[in-house]
CSV table of C-alpha atoms and ligand atoms in Angstrom, one decimal:
chain,number,residue,atom,x,y,z
A,1074,ILE,CA,-1.9,15.6,26.0
A,1075,GLN,CA,-0.7,12.1,26.3
A,1076,ARG,CA,1.1,11.6,23.1
A,1077,PRO,CA,-0.1,8.1,21.7
A,1078,VAL,CA,3.2,7.4,19.9
A,1079,SER,CA,6.1,7.1,22.0
A,1080,GLY,CA,8.9,6.2,19.2
A,1081,VAL,CA,9.4,5.0,15.7
A,1082,THR,CA,11.9,1.9,14.9
A,1083,LEU,CA,13.6,0.8,11.6
A,1084,ASP,CA,14.6,-2.9,10.8
A,1085,ARG,CA,16.5,-3.2,7.8
A,1086,ASN,CA,18.2,-6.2,5.9
A,1087,GLN,CA,15.2,-8.0,5.9
A,1088,ALA,CA,13.3,-10.5,3.8
A,1089,ARG,CA,9.8,-11.8,3.3
A,1090,LEU,CA,8.6,-15.4,2.4
A,1091,ALA,CA,5.2,-16.9,1.9
A,1092,ILE,CA,4.1,-20.4,1.5
A,1093,LEU,CA,0.9,-20.2,-0.8
A,1094,LYS,CA,-2.3,-22.3,-0.4
A,1095,VAL,CA,-1.4,-24.8,2.3
A,1096,PRO,CA,-4.3,-27.2,3.3
A,1097,ASP,CA,-6.0,-25.3,6.4
A,1098,ARG,CA,-6.0,-28.1,8.8
A,1099,PRO,CA,-4.8,-28.5,12.5
A,1100,GLY,CA,-1.1,-29.1,12.7
A,1101,VAL,CA,-0.1,-27.4,9.3
A,1102,ALA,CA,1.5,-24.1,10.9
A,1103,GLY,CA,3.7,-26.5,13.3
A,1104,GLU,CA,5.0,-28.3,10.2
A,1105,VAL,CA,6.0,-25.2,8.6
A,1106,PHE,CA,7.6,-23.5,11.3
A,1107,GLY,CA,8.9,-26.8,12.9
A,1108,ALA,CA,10.8,-27.3,9.8
A,1109,LEU,CA,12.4,-23.7,10.0
A,1110,ALA,CA,13.1,-24.2,13.7
A,1111,GLU,CA,15.2,-27.4,12.7
A,1112,ARG,CA,17.5,-25.4,10.7
A,1113,ARG,CA,17.7,-23.0,13.6
A,1114,ILE,CA,16.1,-20.0,11.3
A,1115,SER,CA,14.6,-16.9,13.7
A,1116,VAL,CA,11.5,-15.9,12.1
A,1117,ASP,CA,9.8,-12.5,12.7
A,1118,MET,CA,6.2,-11.1,12.1
A,1119,ILE,CA,4.5,-14.3,11.2
A,1120,ILE,CA,1.1,-13.4,9.4
A,1121,GLN,CA,-1.8,-15.6,8.4
A,1122,ALA,CA,-4.7,-13.7,7.1
A,1123,PHE,CA,-8.3,-14.7,6.1
A,1124,HIS,CA,-8.2,-16.4,3.2
A,1125,GLU,CA,-11.4,-16.5,0.5
A,1126,ASP,CA,-11.2,-20.1,0.2
A,1127,ARG,CA,-11.7,-21.6,3.8
A,1128,SER,CA,-9.9,-24.8,2.7
A,1129,VAL,CA,-6.5,-23.4,2.0
A,1130,ASN,CA,-4.5,-20.6,3.5
A,1131,ASP,CA,-1.3,-18.5,2.8
A,1132,ILE,CA,1.4,-18.1,5.4
A,1133,THR,CA,3.8,-15.1,5.4
A,1134,PHE,CA,6.8,-14.2,7.6
A,1135,VAL,CA,10.0,-12.4,7.7
A,1136,VAL,CA,13.7,-13.2,8.3
A,1137,LYS,CA,17.0,-11.6,8.2
A,1138,ARG,CA,17.9,-11.1,4.8
A,1139,GLU,CA,21.2,-13.6,5.3
A,1140,ASP,CA,18.7,-16.4,6.3
A,1141,LEU,CA,16.6,-15.8,3.0
A,1142,ALA,CA,18.5,-18.8,1.1
A,1143,PRO,CA,18.2,-21.5,3.8
A,1144,ALA,CA,14.7,-20.5,4.9
A,1145,LYS,CA,13.4,-20.4,1.1
A,1146,GLU,CA,14.9,-24.2,0.9
A,1147,SER,CA,13.2,-25.2,4.1
A,1148,LEU,CA,9.9,-23.7,3.1
A,1149,THR,CA,10.1,-25.2,-0.8
A,1150,ALA,CA,10.6,-28.6,0.7
A,1151,VAL,CA,7.7,-28.1,3.2
A,1152,ALA,CA,5.7,-27.1,0.3
A,1153,ALA,CA,6.2,-30.2,-1.6
A,1154,ARG,CA,5.2,-32.2,1.5
A,1155,LEU,CA,1.9,-30.2,2.0
A,1156,CYS,CA,0.9,-30.0,-1.6
A,1157,ALA,CA,1.0,-26.1,-1.2
A,1158,GLU,CA,0.6,-24.2,-4.5
A,1159,GLY,CA,4.3,-22.6,-3.9
A,1160,VAL,CA,6.6,-20.3,-2.2
A,1161,LEU,CA,7.4,-16.5,-2.7
A,1162,ALA,CA,10.4,-14.6,-1.5
A,1163,ASP,CA,11.3,-10.9,-1.7
A,1164,GLU,CA,14.4,-9.6,-0.6
A,1165,ASP,CA,13.7,-6.1,-0.3
A,1166,VAL,CA,12.1,-5.4,2.9
A,1167,ALA,CA,12.4,-2.8,5.6
A,1168,LYS,CA,10.3,-2.8,8.8
A,1169,VAL,CA,9.1,0.6,10.2
A,1170,SER,CA,7.3,0.5,13.4
A,1171,ILE,CA,5.2,2.8,15.6
A,1172,VAL,CA,5.4,1.9,19.5
A,1173,GLY,CA,3.2,3.4,22.2
A,1174,ALA,CA,0.9,2.2,25.3
A,1175,ALA,CA,-2.8,1.7,24.1
A,1176,LEU,CA,-1.7,2.6,20.7
A,1177,MET,CA,-4.5,0.5,19.0
A,1178,ASP,CA,-7.1,1.7,21.3
A,1179,GLN,CA,-7.3,5.3,19.4
A,1180,PRO,CA,-9.0,4.7,16.0
A,1181,GLY,CA,-7.2,7.3,14.2
A,1182,VAL,CA,-3.5,6.3,14.6
A,1183,ALA,CA,-3.1,3.3,12.2
A,1184,ALA,CA,-5.1,5.6,10.0
A,1185,SER,CA,-2.8,8.5,9.8
A,1186,MET,CA,0.3,6.4,9.7
A,1187,PHE,CA,-1.0,4.4,6.5
A,1188,SER,CA,-2.2,7.7,4.9
A,1189,ALA,CA,1.1,9.8,5.6
A,1190,LEU,CA,3.1,7.0,3.9
A,1191,GLY,CA,0.5,7.2,1.3
A,1192,ARG,CA,0.7,10.8,0.4
A,1193,ALA,CA,4.3,10.4,0.3
A,1194,GLY,CA,3.9,7.7,-2.6
A,1195,ILE,CA,5.3,5.0,-0.2
A,1196,ASN,CA,3.7,1.7,-1.0
A,1197,ILE,CA,3.0,-0.4,2.0
A,1198,LYS,CA,4.0,-4.0,1.4
A,1199,MET,CA,2.9,-5.9,4.4
A,1200,ILE,CA,1.2,-4.5,7.9
A,1201,SER,CA,1.2,-6.2,11.3
A,1202,THR,CA,0.0,-4.9,14.6
A,1203,SER,CA,-0.2,-5.6,18.3
A,1204,GLU,CA,-2.0,-3.6,21.0
A,1205,ILE,CA,1.3,-1.4,21.4
A,1206,ARG,CA,3.1,-1.4,18.0
A,1207,ILE,CA,1.9,-0.9,14.4
A,1208,SER,CA,4.7,-2.2,11.7
A,1209,CYS,CA,4.7,-1.6,8.1
A,1210,ALA,CA,7.0,-3.3,5.5
A,1211,VAL,CA,8.1,-1.3,2.8
A,1212,SER,CA,10.9,-1.4,0.1
A,1213,ASP,CA,14.6,-0.8,1.5
A,1214,SER,CA,15.0,2.1,-0.8
A,1215,GLU,CA,11.9,3.9,1.0
A,1216,ALA,CA,12.9,3.0,4.5
A,1217,GLU,CA,14.7,6.3,5.4
A,1218,ARG,CA,11.9,8.6,3.9
A,1219,ALA,CA,9.3,6.6,5.5
A,1220,VAL,CA,10.8,7.0,9.0
A,1221,ARG,CA,11.2,10.9,8.7
A,1222,ILE,CA,7.5,10.8,7.4
A,1223,VAL,CA,6.4,8.9,10.6
A,1224,HIS,CA,8.6,10.8,12.9
A,1225,ASP,CA,7.2,14.2,11.7
A,1226,LEU,CA,3.7,12.7,11.8
A,1227,PHE,CA,3.6,12.2,15.3
A,1228,HIS,CA,6.1,15.1,16.5
A,1229,LEU,CA,8.9,12.6,17.8
A,1230,GLY,CA,11.6,14.9,17.5
A,1231,GLU,CA,10.5,16.8,20.4
A,1232,THR,CA,11.4,14.1,23.0
A,1233,ASP,CA,14.6,12.3,23.5
A,1234,SER,CA,13.6,8.9,22.9
B,1339,ILE,CA,16.4,-21.7,32.6
B,1340,GLN,CA,14.8,-18.7,32.0
B,1341,ARG,CA,11.1,-19.4,30.6
B,1342,PRO,CA,10.4,-17.8,27.3
B,1343,VAL,CA,6.7,-17.5,27.6
B,1344,SER,CA,5.4,-15.8,30.7
B,1345,GLY,CA,1.9,-15.9,30.3
B,1346,VAL,CA,-1.1,-16.6,28.0
B,1347,THR,CA,-4.4,-14.4,27.4
B,1348,LEU,CA,-7.6,-15.0,25.9
B,1349,ASP,CA,-9.6,-12.3,24.1
B,1350,ARG,CA,-13.1,-13.5,23.2
B,1351,ASN,CA,-16.2,-11.9,21.5
B,1352,GLN,CA,-14.4,-11.0,18.5
B,1353,ALA,CA,-14.8,-11.0,14.9
B,1354,ARG,CA,-12.9,-10.8,11.9
B,1355,LEU,CA,-13.2,-8.8,8.6
B,1356,ALA,CA,-11.2,-8.8,5.1
B,1357,ILE,CA,-11.3,-6.4,2.4
B,1358,LEU,CA,-10.3,-8.6,-0.7
B,1359,LYS,CA,-7.9,-7.5,-3.4
B,1360,VAL,CA,-7.7,-3.8,-3.2
B,1361,PRO,CA,-5.4,-2.0,-5.7
B,1362,ASP,CA,-1.7,-2.4,-3.9
B,1363,ARG,CA,-0.8,1.2,-4.3
B,1364,PRO,CA,-0.1,4.0,-2.0
B,1365,GLY,CA,-2.8,5.5,0.1
B,1366,VAL,CA,-5.0,2.5,0.1
B,1367,ALA,CA,-4.7,1.1,3.6
B,1368,GLY,CA,-5.0,4.7,4.7
B,1369,GLU,CA,-8.3,5.1,3.2
B,1370,VAL,CA,-9.6,1.8,4.6
B,1371,PHE,CA,-8.6,2.5,8.2
B,1372,GLY,CA,-9.7,6.1,7.7
B,1373,ALA,CA,-13.1,5.2,6.8
B,1374,LEU,CA,-13.3,2.8,10.2
B,1375,ALA,CA,-11.9,5.6,12.3
B,1376,GLU,CA,-14.5,8.2,10.9
B,1377,ARG,CA,-16.8,5.8,12.5
B,1378,ARG,CA,-14.8,5.6,15.7
B,1379,ILE,CA,-14.2,1.6,15.0
B,1380,SER,CA,-11.6,0.3,17.0
B,1381,VAL,CA,-9.8,-2.2,15.2
B,1382,ASP,CA,-7.1,-4.8,16.3
B,1383,MET,CA,-4.6,-7.2,14.5
B,1384,ILE,CA,-4.5,-5.4,11.3
B,1385,ILE,CA,-2.5,-8.0,8.9
B,1386,GLN,CA,-1.5,-7.5,5.4
B,1387,ALA,CA,0.3,-10.7,3.9
B,1388,PHE,CA,2.4,-11.3,0.6
B,1389,HIS,CA,0.0,-11.7,-2.0
B,1390,GLU,CA,0.8,-13.8,-5.3
B,1391,ASP,CA,-0.5,-11.1,-7.5
B,1392,ARG,CA,1.6,-8.1,-6.8
B,1393,SER,CA,-0.8,-5.6,-8.2
B,1394,VAL,CA,-3.6,-6.4,-5.4
B,1395,ASN,CA,-3.6,-7.4,-1.7
B,1396,ASP,CA,-6.1,-8.4,0.8
B,1397,ILE,CA,-6.2,-6.6,4.4
B,1398,THR,CA,-7.7,-8.5,7.5
B,1399,PHE,CA,-8.4,-7.1,10.8
B,1400,VAL,CA,-10.3,-8.1,14.0
B,1401,VAL,CA,-12.9,-6.0,15.7
B,1402,LYS,CA,-15.2,-6.6,18.9
B,1403,ARG,CA,-18.0,-8.5,17.7
B,1404,GLU,CA,-20.6,-5.9,18.7
B,1405,ASP,CA,-18.7,-3.7,16.1
B,1406,LEU,CA,-19.0,-6.3,13.3
B,1407,ALA,CA,-22.2,-4.9,11.5
B,1408,PRO,CA,-21.0,-1.0,11.6
B,1409,ALA,CA,-17.4,-2.1,10.4
B,1410,LYS,CA,-18.7,-4.5,7.7
B,1411,GLU,CA,-21.1,-1.6,6.4
B,1412,SER,CA,-17.9,0.7,6.1
B,1413,LEU,CA,-15.7,-1.7,4.5
B,1414,THR,CA,-18.5,-2.5,2.0
B,1415,ALA,CA,-18.7,1.1,1.3
B,1416,VAL,CA,-15.0,1.2,0.7
B,1417,ALA,CA,-14.6,-1.8,-1.1
B,1418,ALA,CA,-17.3,-0.2,-3.7
B,1419,ARG,CA,-14.8,3.1,-4.1
B,1420,LEU,CA,-11.7,1.1,-4.5
B,1421,CYS,CA,-13.2,-1.8,-6.7
B,1422,ALA,CA,-11.9,-4.4,-4.5
B,1423,GLU,CA,-13.5,-8.0,-4.9
B,1424,GLY,CA,-15.3,-8.0,-2.2
B,1425,VAL,CA,-15.5,-8.0,1.9
B,1426,LEU,CA,-15.6,-11.4,4.1
B,1427,ALA,CA,-16.4,-11.4,7.7
B,1428,ASP,CA,-16.7,-14.4,10.2
B,1429,GLU,CA,-17.8,-13.6,13.8
B,1430,ASP,CA,-16.5,-16.8,15.4
B,1431,VAL,CA,-13.1,-15.7,16.4
B,1432,ALA,CA,-11.4,-15.7,19.9
B,1433,LYS,CA,-7.5,-14.7,20.0
B,1434,VAL,CA,-5.2,-16.7,22.1
B,1435,SER,CA,-1.9,-15.1,22.9
B,1436,ILE,CA,1.3,-16.1,24.8
B,1437,VAL,CA,3.6,-13.2,25.9
B,1438,GLY,CA,7.2,-13.2,27.1
B,1439,ALA,CA,10.5,-11.1,26.7
B,1440,ALA,CA,12.1,-12.1,23.3
B,1441,LEU,CA,9.8,-14.8,22.5
B,1442,MET,CA,10.7,-14.7,18.8
B,1443,ASP,CA,14.1,-14.8,19.3
B,1444,GLN,CA,14.0,-18.6,20.3
B,1445,PRO,CA,13.2,-20.3,17.0
B,1446,GLY,CA,11.2,-23.2,18.3
B,1447,VAL,CA,8.5,-21.4,20.6
B,1448,ALA,CA,6.0,-20.7,17.7
B,1449,ALA,CA,6.5,-24.2,16.3
B,1450,SER,CA,5.6,-25.6,19.3
B,1451,MET,CA,2.5,-23.4,20.1
B,1452,PHE,CA,1.1,-24.3,16.5
B,1453,SER,CA,2.1,-27.8,17.0
B,1454,ALA,CA,0.5,-28.3,20.1
B,1455,LEU,CA,-2.8,-26.8,18.9
B,1456,GLY,CA,-2.6,-29.1,15.8
B,1457,ARG,CA,-2.1,-32.3,18.0
B,1458,ALA,CA,-5.5,-31.4,19.8
B,1459,GLY,CA,-7.1,-31.0,16.4
B,1460,ILE,CA,-7.7,-27.2,16.9
B,1461,ASN,CA,-7.6,-25.3,13.7
B,1462,ILE,CA,-5.5,-22.0,13.6
B,1463,LYS,CA,-7.7,-19.5,11.5
B,1464,MET,CA,-5.3,-16.5,11.7
B,1465,ILE,CA,-1.8,-15.8,13.1
B,1466,SER,CA,-0.1,-12.5,14.2
B,1467,THR,CA,3.1,-12.0,16.2
B,1468,SER,CA,5.5,-9.2,17.5
B,1469,GLU,CA,8.8,-9.5,19.3
B,1470,ILE,CA,7.1,-10.2,22.7
B,1471,ARG,CA,3.8,-11.9,21.6
B,1472,ILE,CA,2.3,-14.5,19.5
B,1473,SER,CA,-1.5,-14.6,18.7
B,1474,CYS,CA,-3.7,-17.5,17.1
B,1475,ALA,CA,-7.2,-17.0,16.3
B,1476,VAL,CA,-9.2,-20.0,16.8
B,1477,SER,CA,-12.9,-20.8,16.7
B,1478,ASP,CA,-14.7,-19.3,19.9
B,1479,SER,CA,-15.8,-22.9,20.9
B,1480,GLU,CA,-12.3,-24.0,21.2
B,1481,ALA,CA,-10.9,-21.0,22.9
B,1482,GLU,CA,-10.9,-22.6,26.5
B,1483,ARG,CA,-9.3,-25.9,25.4
B,1484,ALA,CA,-6.8,-23.8,23.3
B,1485,VAL,CA,-5.7,-21.8,26.6
B,1486,ARG,CA,-5.5,-25.0,28.7
B,1487,ILE,CA,-3.4,-26.8,26.0
B,1488,VAL,CA,-0.9,-23.7,25.8
B,1489,HIS,CA,-0.8,-23.3,29.6
B,1490,ASP,CA,0.3,-26.7,30.0
B,1491,LEU,CA,2.9,-26.8,27.1
B,1492,PHE,CA,4.9,-24.0,28.7
B,1493,HIS,CA,4.1,-24.8,32.4
B,1494,LEU,CA,2.7,-21.5,33.0
B,1495,GLY,CA,0.5,-22.8,36.1
B,1496,GLU,CA,3.8,-23.2,37.9
B,1497,THR,CA,4.4,-19.4,38.3
B,1498,ASP,CA,1.5,-17.0,39.5
B,1499,SER,CA,1.5,-14.5,36.6
C,2281,LIG,C1,-2.7,-2.7,-0.1
C,2281,LIG,C2,-2.3,-1.0,0.7
C,2281,LIG,O1,-1.6,-1.5,1.9
C,2281,LIG,C3,-1.4,-0.3,-0.2
C,2281,LIG,N1,-0.2,-1.1,-0.7
C,2281,LIG,C4,-0.9,0.9,0.7
C,2281,LIG,O2,0.1,1.3,0.6
C,2281,LIG,O3,-1.7,1.5,1.3
C,2282,LIG,C1,-3.1,-23.2,7.9
C,2282,LIG,C2,-2.7,-23.3,9.2
C,2282,LIG,O1,-2.4,-22.5,10.0
C,2282,LIG,C3,-3.4,-24.3,10.0
C,2282,LIG,N1,-4.9,-23.9,9.8
C,2282,LIG,C4,-3.4,-25.0,11.3
C,2282,LIG,O2,-3.9,-25.0,12.1
C,2282,LIG,O3,-2.1,-25.0,11.4
């Protein structure tokens, strides 16, 4: 049987930010990330979901923990310019990801990862997926335990990754 | 100069769903995607962002348009079990993605994609990124124009991808 999951990775020392209720009109996302790019701040895991109120939206992203202060400053200035509702910041973020070819084509892989973390009492703070990767943000204090649980769930110890 | 972006892809015939204000406690995401996996519904682009109210969260994902009805049914049943606020569905979704090695390491690439779509008056409905991919969901009616704009922005025509 081809194993759907070929490995698990852990990124620690991260932080997450969100800009809340920006106007949902063309060009706004460009303005938000243009301001961060001007300060040479690398961002990761940009997420904009499906907002109940179609006239506004929230945009969430992850940065290295050492970039949290300048990123928050930039974001707060953009939020004022856009009349957004505000900015959230959280420096307690670690990203646990599983990778594998055609991971998302198998309906049960994501569910089993989420459920295994749930059974262990680990709360998932954020989720982001692509065709070959499923990432969960968890509290940094639970990062190592989360990696072990996912590692065991998909029997990753048996191959030398 | 190494081109950061090696190609652009388009996925049409998609739909997006969201379950709103589920309790933000361990195991909930597993329950949502377990229900969908039981009905063998493949999901793509799962997104859970940073919610203002830390006791609840929304989860958004994309399915093939032909799976929208069964997915919505499953999601509505889970929403009732979890006392979620409700379910949103939108069948007007096309996913435009750029891919490239170490894409997100260059702070300006995401900003320039978002801004180019903004200048063309194309609204971005959802965003999801990984280290090597940036995806924007747009209205299906704007999909082809969005691909052309991104294609020209990153001079993709010059190489045979
Ligand atoms: C909302 C949901 O993701 C929950 N936090 C969980 O861990 O399953
Ligand atoms: C909210 C933001 O993404 C907006 N819809 C845009 O297109 O830029």
